Amino acid sequence: MSFGDLLQVLAGVGVLLYGIIIMGDSLQIIAGDRLRKLIGSLTATPIKGLLVGTAVTSILQSSSATTIMVVSFVDVGFMTLTQAIGVILGANIGTTVTGQLIAFDITNVAYICVLVGAAICIIAHKKRVKHIGVGIVGFGLLFIGMEMMQGPLSFLKERPEVTAAFSSHPAVAFLAGLILTLIVQSSSATVGLTMAIAVQGVIPLQTAIVIILGDNIGTTITAVLASLSANRAAKQAAAAHVMIKILGTLVILLVLPFYTSLIEMTANTISRQVANAHTIFNIIIALLFLPFVSQYANFIRKLIPDDESVQATSPIYLNRALLTVSSAAAIDAVRKEMIRLSRTARQMIEDCRKLIVEGDEKLVEEVERSESNVNEMTRDIVQYASEVGQGRLSTDMSTLLNLSTNAVSDAERIGDHATNLVEMYQYLQDHHLTLSPKALEEGNEMFALVLTALDKSIQALDEENPDLAAEAIKLEQRIDDMEKALRAQHIERLNRGLCKPGAGVVFIDILSNLERVGDHATNLADMVIEVSKLHKNKKLKTENAPKGKEAAK
């Protein structure tokens, strides 16, 4: 094999892999956020999870993308391990669609696809149409990459020792598939390469199947890598993915001759047989695990015990049964989730204080993760509240619901300001700027006052304590006065050359964001006052209502 032929094979793998990537990316962009929501919301049972995982991965053209999303969902508490396993089983099936596509011999059509797709990209003005063109180009590149590999690999026909090495030593074939997939992180690409080799008659079907088994274990590396910096629940999901592939591989290896005979009956061409081996393997895995998903999840938890210190980040009070059973209880569920959300937002501000004042850089990732949690929880709470509001509510209940929903918005905005504060810290780091010791001291004072206001407001919400809420409201003026005073003092330092202008602007922005957080803390306290007034008016109406004979007149 000449150096030029080797380059052509590697280029063919690259073109195939690039085709998979751009086709999946374009389809994901066209679908928008619906795919992620689909994964996160329609996984109540393992069967639903299986169907969702299959559908989403068929569109994304990558089980790695799906499993990474699943691991991240488990990491932040939006998905349980049992739900994750169902989606992973579906993702394993969905990823085999690419292999089925490239088993077709439609190279001429592929060139037309690339031509048409490129023309759409050049001519179209709308981004959505351009992405459609990119997807068509990606589809064509799948087959062009296959054709690029097949020509140079024909030399293997004249090298019987290669055939003998793979056929006589199945472990070599297995490791070849495993290692190659670990490198390219795409089982679809390595399945395509296996097809290209098998078409030349270099390896028999059984050897190709062994390579495919190695591919399937190798593709789990992406989920493992995604879980390394995540919590223990995410590591459980990644471990479940790896164990599914390993156990499934062991089952097939035990009946390999029978499995090979089965695959031979499914198609007449070796390329289609290889694709079918990949698909049927993952279908068998799904059928084996699906009835025992709960038991399997418990087994994984024994291998990797739960971290009891991790708190749930998804809603825990929004029981959908309450929507039809009790509107009052459903409204109270919204209130409780709103308080949980407010506490999360408050912790984000505390983390920002440690980040900016104390320089604890590891909190950047924590705040960003919390922001994602807050946004997801906000959507869930608002959606639930809107469904509660569609029911028959009294005027008072409707008011309570609206107040809680408005408070959710305030808590979410506090999280946004925390994100702004992180961005300001990162700006300082990127531009090698530092705040003066005096600015850090004053910033810490501002943080402390704002956090005190948040603590009083959240406690008042939790206890429905109007007196505590009033204390929180009184702090608003102090926060405003402090922001103005510190701003003036800092401008004076800038004028005296004691602070760098770049850092000075950032410090003023920090003060401004903290002042806005104080406003939202006041809004939370205002809710308690409004609810208190509502209860008082209701009590007065009850006390002034006619009684006995007077009521009968």
Coordinates of C-alpha atoms in Angstrom, one line a residue:
M1 CA 0.0 0.0 0.0
S2 CA 1.5 3.3 -1.1
F3 CA 1.7 6.4 1.0
G4 CA -0.8 8.0 -1.4
D5 CA -3.3 5.1 -0.9
L6 CA -2.9 5.4 2.9
L7 CA -3.7 9.1 2.7
Q8 CA -6.7 8.4 0.5
V9 CA -8.1 5.9 3.1
L10 CA -7.5 8.4 5.9
A11 CA -9.1 11.1 3.9
G12 CA -12.1 8.8 3.1
V13 CA -12.6 8.2 6.8
G14 CA -12.3 12.0 7.4
V15 CA -14.9 12.8 4.7
L16 CA -17.3 10.1 6.0
L17 CA -16.9 11.4 9.6
Y18 CA -17.3 15.0 8.5
G19 CA -20.4 14.1 6.5
I20 CA -21.9 12.5 9.7
I21 CA -21.0 15.6 11.8
I22 CA -22.4 18.3 9.5
M23 CA -25.5 16.3 8.6
G24 CA -26.3 15.7 12.3
D25 CA -25.4 19.3 13.2
S26 CA -27.6 20.8 10.5
L27 CA -30.5 18.6 11.4
Q28 CA -30.1 19.5 15.0
I29 CA -30.1 23.2 14.2
I30 CA -33.2 22.8 12.0
A31 CA -35.0 21.0 14.8
G32 CA -34.0 23.7 17.2
D33 CA -34.4 23.1 21.0
R34 CA -37.2 20.6 20.4
L35 CA -34.8 17.6 20.4
R36 CA -33.3 18.4 23.9
K37 CA -36.8 19.0 25.2
L38 CA -38.0 15.8 23.7
I39 CA -35.3 13.9 25.5
G40 CA -35.9 15.6 28.8
S41 CA -39.7 15.4 28.8
L42 CA -40.9 12.3 27.1
T43 CA -39.0 9.7 29.0
A44 CA -41.5 8.8 31.8
T45 CA -41.2 5.0 31.0
P46 CA -38.3 3.0 29.6
I47 CA -40.2 2.2 26.4
K48 CA -40.9 5.9 25.8
G49 CA -37.2 6.6 26.6
L50 CA -36.2 3.9 24.0
L51 CA -38.4 5.5 21.3
V52 CA -37.2 9.0 22.1
G53 CA -33.6 7.9 22.1
T54 CA -34.0 6.1 18.8
A55 CA -35.8 9.0 17.1
V56 CA -33.4 11.7 18.4
T57 CA -30.2 9.8 17.5
S58 CA -31.6 8.9 14.1
I59 CA -31.8 12.7 13.5
L60 CA -28.5 13.6 15.2
Q61 CA -26.7 10.8 13.4
S62 CA -24.7 10.4 16.6
S63 CA -25.3 8.3 19.7
S64 CA -22.5 10.2 21.3
A65 CA -24.4 13.4 21.1
T66 CA -27.5 11.8 22.6
T67 CA -25.6 10.1 25.4
I68 CA -23.7 13.3 26.3
M69 CA -27.0 15.1 26.6
V70 CA -28.4 12.3 28.7
V71 CA -25.3 12.3 31.0
S72 CA -25.7 16.1 31.4
F73 CA -29.4 15.8 32.2
V74 CA -28.7 13.2 34.9
D75 CA -25.9 15.4 36.1
V76 CA -28.2 18.4 36.8
G77 CA -31.1 16.2 38.0
F78 CA -33.4 16.6 35.0
M79 CA -33.5 12.9 34.4
T80 CA -33.3 9.8 36.6
L81 CA -30.9 6.9 36.0
T82 CA -33.8 4.7 35.0
Q83 CA -35.0 7.2 32.4
A84 CA -31.5 7.6 31.1
I85 CA -31.0 3.9 30.5
G86 CA -34.1 3.8 28.3
V87 CA -32.9 6.7 26.2
I88 CA -29.4 5.1 26.0
L89 CA -30.9 1.9 24.7
G90 CA -32.7 3.9 22.0
A91 CA -29.6 5.9 21.1
N92 CA -27.8 2.6 20.5
I93 CA -30.4 1.7 17.9
G94 CA -30.7 5.1 16.4
T95 CA -27.0 5.4 15.7
T96 CA -27.1 2.3 13.4
V97 CA -29.2 4.3 10.9
T98 CA -26.0 5.8 9.5
G99 CA -24.6 2.4 8.8
Q100 CA -27.8 1.4 7.0
L101 CA -27.6 4.5 4.9
I102 CA -24.0 4.0 3.7
A103 CA -24.7 0.4 2.9
F104 CA -26.6 1.7 -0.2
D105 CA -24.5 1.9 -3.4
I106 CA -25.6 5.3 -4.6
T107 CA -22.3 7.1 -5.2
N108 CA -23.6 8.9 -8.3
V109 CA -26.6 10.2 -6.4
A110 CA -24.2 11.3 -3.7
Y111 CA -22.3 13.6 -6.1
I112 CA -25.6 15.2 -7.1
C113 CA -26.5 15.7 -3.4
V114 CA -23.3 17.5 -2.8
L115 CA -23.8 19.7 -5.9
V116 CA -27.4 20.5 -5.0
G117 CA -26.6 21.1 -1.3
A118 CA -23.7 23.4 -2.2
A119 CA -25.9 25.3 -4.6
I120 CA -28.5 25.8 -1.8
C121 CA -25.9 27.0 0.6
I122 CA -24.6 29.6 -2.0
I123 CA -27.9 30.8 -3.3
A124 CA -30.1 30.7 -0.1
H125 CA -30.3 33.8 2.1
K126 CA -32.3 32.3 5.0
K127 CA -30.2 30.4 7.6
R128 CA -32.6 27.6 7.9
V129 CA -32.5 26.9 4.2
K130 CA -28.7 27.1 4.2
H131 CA -28.7 24.5 7.0
I132 CA -30.8 22.2 4.8
G133 CA -28.2 22.6 2.1
V134 CA -25.5 21.7 4.5
G135 CA -27.4 18.6 5.6
I136 CA -27.7 17.5 2.0
V137 CA -24.0 18.0 1.5
G138 CA -23.3 15.9 4.6
F139 CA -25.6 13.1 3.2
G140 CA -23.6 13.0 0.0
L141 CA -20.3 13.0 1.8
L142 CA -21.2 9.7 3.5
F143 CA -21.1 7.8 0.2
I144 CA -18.2 9.8 -1.2
G145 CA -16.1 8.9 1.8
M146 CA -17.0 5.3 1.4
E147 CA -15.9 5.3 -2.2
M148 CA -12.6 7.0 -1.3
M149 CA -11.8 4.2 1.1
Q150 CA -12.8 1.2 -1.0
G151 CA -10.3 1.8 -3.9
P152 CA -7.0 1.9 -2.0
L153 CA -8.2 -1.0 0.3
S154 CA -8.4 -3.4 -2.7
F155 CA -4.7 -4.1 -2.2
L156 CA -5.6 -6.2 0.8
K157 CA -6.9 -8.9 -1.5
E158 CA -3.3 -9.6 -2.4
R159 CA -2.2 -9.9 1.3
P160 CA -3.5 -13.2 2.6
E161 CA -1.5 -12.8 5.8
V162 CA -3.7 -9.8 6.8
T163 CA -6.8 -11.9 6.3
A164 CA -5.3 -14.8 8.3
A165 CA -4.3 -12.4 11.1
F166 CA -7.8 -11.2 11.6
S167 CA -9.6 -14.5 10.9
S168 CA -7.3 -16.6 13.2
H169 CA -7.1 -14.0 16.0
P170 CA -10.6 -12.6 16.7
A171 CA -9.1 -10.6 19.6
V172 CA -7.0 -8.6 17.1
A173 CA -10.1 -7.8 15.1
F174 CA -12.0 -6.8 18.3
L175 CA -9.2 -4.6 19.5
A176 CA -8.9 -3.0 16.1
G177 CA -12.5 -1.9 16.2
L178 CA -12.3 -0.9 19.8
I179 CA -9.1 1.2 19.5
L180 CA -10.2 2.9 16.2
T181 CA -13.5 3.9 17.7
L182 CA -11.8 5.2 20.8
I183 CA -9.7 7.4 18.5
V184 CA -12.4 8.8 16.1
Q185 CA -15.2 8.6 18.7
S186 CA -17.7 7.5 16.1
S187 CA -18.9 4.0 15.7
S188 CA -20.6 5.0 12.4
A189 CA -17.3 6.0 10.9
T190 CA -15.6 2.7 11.9
V191 CA -18.6 0.7 10.8
G192 CA -18.2 2.4 7.4
L193 CA -14.5 1.5 7.3
T194 CA -15.3 -2.1 8.2
M195 CA -17.8 -2.2 5.3
A196 CA -15.1 -0.9 2.9
I197 CA -12.7 -3.6 4.0
A198 CA -15.3 -6.4 3.9
V199 CA -16.5 -5.4 0.4
Q200 CA -13.0 -6.2 -0.8
G201 CA -13.4 -9.8 0.4
V202 CA -10.5 -9.4 2.8
I203 CA -12.3 -10.4 6.0
P204 CA -15.2 -12.8 6.4
L205 CA -18.5 -11.7 7.9
Q206 CA -17.8 -13.2 11.3
T207 CA -14.6 -11.2 11.6
A208 CA -16.4 -8.1 10.5
I209 CA -19.0 -8.7 13.3
V210 CA -16.2 -9.0 15.9
I211 CA -14.8 -5.7 14.7
I212 CA -18.4 -4.2 15.0
L213 CA -18.6 -5.5 18.6
G214 CA -15.3 -3.6 19.4
D215 CA -16.7 -0.5 17.7
N216 CA -19.8 -0.6 20.0
I217 CA -17.7 -0.7 23.2
G218 CA -15.3 2.0 21.9
T219 CA -18.1 4.4 21.2
T220 CA -18.9 4.6 25.0
I221 CA -15.8 6.7 25.5
T222 CA -17.7 9.9 24.8
A223 CA -20.2 9.3 27.7
V224 CA -17.3 8.3 30.0
L225 CA -15.4 11.5 29.1
A226 CA -18.5 13.6 29.6
S227 CA -19.1 12.2 33.1
L228 CA -15.5 12.7 34.4
S229 CA -16.2 16.2 35.7
A230 CA -19.9 15.5 36.5
N231 CA -21.5 14.2 39.7
R232 CA -22.0 10.7 40.7
A233 CA -25.4 10.3 39.1
A234 CA -23.8 11.2 35.7
K235 CA -21.1 8.7 36.3
Q236 CA -23.8 6.1 37.0
A237 CA -25.4 6.9 33.6
A238 CA -22.0 6.6 31.8
A239 CA -21.3 3.3 33.6
A240 CA -24.7 2.0 32.6
H241 CA -23.9 2.8 29.0
V242 CA -20.6 0.9 29.1
M243 CA -22.0 -2.1 30.9
I244 CA -24.8 -2.4 28.5
K245 CA -22.3 -2.7 25.6
I246 CA -20.0 -5.0 27.4
L247 CA -22.7 -7.4 28.6
G248 CA -24.4 -7.3 25.1
T249 CA -21.0 -8.1 23.5
L250 CA -20.4 -11.1 25.8
V251 CA -23.8 -12.5 24.9
I252 CA -23.2 -12.2 21.1
L253 CA -19.7 -13.7 21.5
L254 CA -21.1 -16.7 23.2
V255 CA -23.4 -17.4 20.2
L256 CA -21.2 -15.9 17.5
P257 CA -21.5 -18.7 14.9
F258 CA -25.3 -18.7 15.3
Y259 CA -25.4 -14.9 15.2
T260 CA -23.2 -14.9 12.0
S261 CA -25.6 -17.4 10.3
L262 CA -28.5 -15.2 11.3
I263 CA -26.9 -12.1 9.8
E264 CA -26.1 -13.9 6.6
M265 CA -29.8 -14.6 6.0
T266 CA -30.7 -10.9 6.3
A267 CA -29.1 -9.7 3.1
N268 CA -27.2 -10.7 0.0
T269 CA -24.3 -8.1 0.1
I270 CA -21.6 -8.0 2.7
S271 CA -22.0 -4.3 3.2
R272 CA -25.6 -4.7 4.1
Q273 CA -24.8 -7.7 6.3
V274 CA -22.3 -5.6 8.3
A275 CA -24.9 -2.8 8.7
N276 CA -27.5 -5.3 9.8
A277 CA -25.1 -6.9 12.3
H278 CA -24.6 -3.4 13.9
T279 CA -28.4 -2.8 14.0
I280 CA -29.5 -6.2 15.1
F281 CA -26.9 -6.3 17.9
N282 CA -28.3 -3.1 19.4
I283 CA -31.9 -4.2 19.0
I284 CA -31.0 -7.4 20.8
I285 CA -29.4 -5.4 23.6
A286 CA -32.5 -3.3 23.9
L287 CA -34.8 -6.3 24.1
L288 CA -32.6 -7.9 26.7
F289 CA -32.4 -4.9 29.0
L290 CA -35.7 -3.2 28.5
P291 CA -37.8 -5.5 30.8
F292 CA -35.2 -5.1 33.6
V293 CA -34.4 -1.4 33.4
S294 CA -35.3 -0.7 37.0
Q295 CA -33.4 -3.7 38.3
Y296 CA -30.4 -2.8 36.1
A297 CA -30.5 0.8 37.5
N298 CA -30.4 -0.6 41.0
F299 CA -27.4 -2.8 40.1
I300 CA -25.5 0.2 38.7
R301 CA -26.3 2.1 42.0
K302 CA -24.7 -0.7 43.9
L303 CA -21.6 -0.5 41.8
I304 CA -21.5 3.3 42.1
P305 CA -23.6 4.4 45.2
D306 CA -25.7 7.5 45.1
D307 CA -24.2 10.7 46.5
E308 CA -26.5 11.6 49.3
S309 CA -25.1 15.1 49.5
V310 CA -26.4 16.0 46.0
Q311 CA -29.6 17.8 46.1
A312 CA -32.3 17.5 43.4
T313 CA -32.3 20.3 40.9
S314 CA -35.4 19.4 39.0
P315 CA -38.8 20.3 40.4
I316 CA -39.9 18.0 43.3
Y317 CA -43.2 19.6 44.3
L318 CA -44.9 19.9 40.9
N319 CA -47.0 16.8 41.1
R320 CA -49.3 16.7 38.0
A321 CA -51.9 14.7 39.9
L322 CA -52.6 17.9 41.9
L323 CA -53.8 19.6 38.7
T324 CA -57.0 17.6 38.8
V325 CA -57.2 16.8 42.5
S326 CA -56.7 20.2 44.2
S327 CA -56.0 23.6 42.6
A328 CA -55.0 25.0 46.0
A329 CA -52.4 22.3 46.5
A330 CA -51.1 22.8 43.0
I331 CA -50.7 26.6 43.7
D332 CA -48.9 25.8 46.9
A333 CA -46.6 23.5 44.9
V334 CA -45.8 26.4 42.6
R335 CA -45.0 28.5 45.7
K336 CA -42.7 25.9 47.2
E337 CA -40.8 25.4 43.9
M338 CA -40.5 29.2 43.6
I339 CA -38.8 29.3 47.1
R340 CA -36.4 26.5 46.1
L341 CA -35.6 28.4 42.9
S342 CA -35.0 31.6 45.0
R343 CA -32.6 29.7 47.3
T344 CA -30.7 28.4 44.2
A345 CA -30.4 31.9 42.8
R346 CA -29.3 33.2 46.3
Q347 CA -26.5 30.6 46.3
M348 CA -25.4 31.7 42.9
I349 CA -24.8 35.3 44.3
E350 CA -22.9 33.8 47.2
D351 CA -20.7 31.8 44.8
C352 CA -20.1 35.0 42.8
R353 CA -19.0 36.8 46.0
K354 CA -16.4 34.0 46.7
L355 CA -15.4 34.1 43.0
I356 CA -14.8 37.9 42.8
V357 CA -13.7 38.7 46.3
E358 CA -11.9 35.5 47.2
G359 CA -10.8 34.4 43.7
D360 CA -12.3 30.9 43.9
E361 CA -12.2 30.1 40.2
K362 CA -13.7 26.6 40.4
L363 CA -17.1 28.4 41.1
V364 CA -17.3 29.6 37.5
E365 CA -18.5 26.2 36.4
E366 CA -20.8 25.9 39.4
V367 CA -22.5 29.2 38.7
E368 CA -22.9 28.3 35.0
R369 CA -24.4 24.9 35.9
S370 CA -26.7 26.6 38.4
E371 CA -27.8 29.0 35.8
S372 CA -28.8 26.2 33.5
N373 CA -30.7 24.6 36.4
V374 CA -32.5 27.9 37.2
N375 CA -33.6 28.4 33.6
E376 CA -34.9 24.8 33.3
M377 CA -36.7 25.0 36.6
T378 CA -38.2 28.4 35.6
R379 CA -39.7 26.9 32.4
D380 CA -41.1 23.9 34.3
I381 CA -42.7 26.1 37.0
V382 CA -44.2 28.5 34.6
Q383 CA -45.5 25.7 32.4
Y384 CA -47.1 24.0 35.5
A385 CA -48.5 27.3 36.7
S386 CA -50.1 28.0 33.3
E387 CA -51.8 24.6 33.5
V388 CA -53.0 25.4 37.0
G389 CA -54.3 28.8 35.8
Q390 CA -56.4 27.0 33.1
G391 CA -58.5 25.4 35.7
R392 CA -61.4 27.0 37.6
L393 CA -59.8 29.3 40.2
S394 CA -61.3 31.8 42.6
T395 CA -60.1 35.4 42.4
D396 CA -57.9 35.0 45.5
M397 CA -56.4 31.8 44.2
S398 CA -55.7 33.3 40.8
T399 CA -54.0 36.2 42.6
L400 CA -51.8 33.9 44.6
L401 CA -50.8 32.0 41.5
N402 CA -49.9 35.2 39.7
L403 CA -47.8 36.5 42.6
S404 CA -45.9 33.2 42.8
T405 CA -45.3 33.2 39.0
N406 CA -44.0 36.8 39.1
A407 CA -41.7 35.8 42.0
V408 CA -40.3 33.0 39.8
S409 CA -39.4 35.6 37.2
D410 CA -37.6 37.6 39.9
A411 CA -35.6 34.6 41.1
E412 CA -34.7 33.8 37.5
R413 CA -33.4 37.3 36.9
I414 CA -31.2 37.1 40.0
G415 CA -29.6 34.0 38.4
D416 CA -29.1 36.1 35.2
H417 CA -27.3 38.8 37.3
A418 CA -25.1 36.1 38.8
T419 CA -24.1 35.0 35.3
N420 CA -23.3 38.7 34.5
L421 CA -21.0 38.8 37.5
V422 CA -19.2 35.7 36.3
E423 CA -18.7 37.3 32.9
M424 CA -17.2 40.3 34.6
Y425 CA -14.8 38.1 36.5
Q426 CA -13.8 36.4 33.3
Y427 CA -13.3 39.7 31.6
L428 CA -10.9 40.7 34.4
Q429 CA -9.0 37.4 34.0
D430 CA -8.9 37.6 30.2
H431 CA -7.5 41.2 30.2
H432 CA -5.1 40.6 33.2
L433 CA -6.9 43.2 35.3
T434 CA -7.3 43.2 39.1
L435 CA -9.5 45.1 41.5
S436 CA -7.7 47.2 44.1
P437 CA -7.8 45.9 47.7
K438 CA -10.2 48.7 48.6
A439 CA -12.5 47.9 45.7
L440 CA -12.6 44.2 46.9
E441 CA -13.4 45.3 50.4
E442 CA -16.2 47.6 49.3
G443 CA -17.5 45.0 46.9
N444 CA -17.6 42.4 49.7
E445 CA -19.7 44.9 51.8
M446 CA -22.1 45.3 48.9
F447 CA -22.4 41.6 48.5
A448 CA -23.0 41.1 52.2
L449 CA -25.9 43.6 52.3
V450 CA -27.5 42.2 49.2
L451 CA -27.2 38.6 50.5
T452 CA -28.8 39.8 53.8
A453 CA -31.8 41.2 51.9
L454 CA -32.1 37.9 49.9
D455 CA -32.0 35.8 53.1
K456 CA -34.7 37.9 54.8
S457 CA -36.9 37.9 51.6
I458 CA -36.6 34.1 51.1
Q459 CA -37.2 33.4 54.8
A460 CA -40.2 35.6 54.7
L461 CA -41.6 33.7 51.7
D462 CA -41.0 30.4 53.4
E463 CA -42.6 31.5 56.7
E464 CA -45.2 33.8 55.1
N465 CA -43.9 36.4 57.6
P466 CA -44.8 40.0 56.6
D467 CA -42.7 41.5 59.4
L468 CA -39.6 39.9 58.0
A469 CA -40.6 40.9 54.5
A470 CA -40.8 44.5 55.7
E471 CA -37.3 44.3 57.1
A472 CA -36.1 43.1 53.7
I473 CA -37.9 46.0 52.0
K474 CA -36.2 48.5 54.3
L475 CA -32.8 47.2 53.1
E476 CA -33.6 48.3 49.5
Q477 CA -32.8 52.0 50.3
R478 CA -29.6 51.0 52.1
I479 CA -28.6 49.0 49.0
D480 CA -29.3 51.9 46.7
D481 CA -27.4 54.4 48.9
M482 CA -24.5 52.1 49.2
E483 CA -24.3 51.6 45.5
K484 CA -24.2 55.3 44.9
A485 CA -21.6 55.9 47.6
L486 CA -19.3 53.2 46.5
R487 CA -19.7 54.3 42.9
A488 CA -18.7 57.8 43.8
Q489 CA -15.7 56.6 45.9
H490 CA -14.5 54.4 43.1
I491 CA -14.7 57.2 40.5
E492 CA -12.7 59.3 42.8
R493 CA -10.0 56.5 43.0
L494 CA -10.0 56.4 39.2
N495 CA -9.5 60.1 39.0
R496 CA -6.6 59.8 41.4
G497 CA -5.0 57.0 39.3
L498 CA -5.3 54.5 42.1
C499 CA -7.3 52.0 39.9
K500 CA -6.9 50.9 36.3
P501 CA -9.7 52.3 34.1
G502 CA -10.6 48.8 32.7
A503 CA -11.0 47.3 36.2
G504 CA -12.8 50.4 37.3
V505 CA -15.5 50.1 34.7
V506 CA -16.0 46.4 35.7
F507 CA -16.3 47.3 39.4
I508 CA -19.0 49.8 38.7
D509 CA -20.9 47.2 36.6
I510 CA -20.6 44.8 39.6
L511 CA -22.2 47.4 41.9
S512 CA -24.9 48.0 39.4
N513 CA -25.8 44.3 39.1
L514 CA -25.8 43.9 42.8
E515 CA -28.2 46.8 43.1
R516 CA -30.5 45.1 40.7
V517 CA -30.3 41.9 42.7
G518 CA -31.4 44.0 45.7
D519 CA -34.4 45.2 43.7
H520 CA -35.5 41.6 42.9
A521 CA -35.0 40.7 46.6
T522 CA -37.5 43.5 47.4
N523 CA -39.9 42.2 44.8
L524 CA -39.8 38.8 46.5
A525 CA -40.6 40.5 49.9
D526 CA -43.4 42.5 48.3
M527 CA -45.1 39.2 47.4
V528 CA -45.2 38.3 51.1
I529 CA -46.8 41.7 51.8
E530 CA -49.4 41.3 49.0
V531 CA -50.3 37.8 50.2
S532 CA -50.6 39.1 53.8
K533 CA -53.0 41.8 52.6
L534 CA -55.0 39.2 50.6
H535 CA -55.4 37.0 53.8
K536 CA -56.4 40.1 55.9
N537 CA -59.1 41.2 53.4
K538 CA -60.4 37.6 53.2
K539 CA -60.5 37.5 57.0
L540 CA -62.3 40.8 57.2
K541 CA -64.9 39.7 54.7
T542 CA -65.5 36.6 56.7
E543 CA -65.8 38.5 60.0
N544 CA -68.2 41.1 58.5
A545 CA -70.3 38.6 56.7
P546 CA -74.0 38.5 58.1
K547 CA -74.6 35.6 60.5
G548 CA -77.6 33.7 61.7
K549 CA -81.0 35.4 61.2
E550 CA -79.5 38.5 59.8
A551 CA -78.0 36.4 57.0
A552 CA -81.3 34.9 56.2
K553 CA -83.0 38.3 55.7

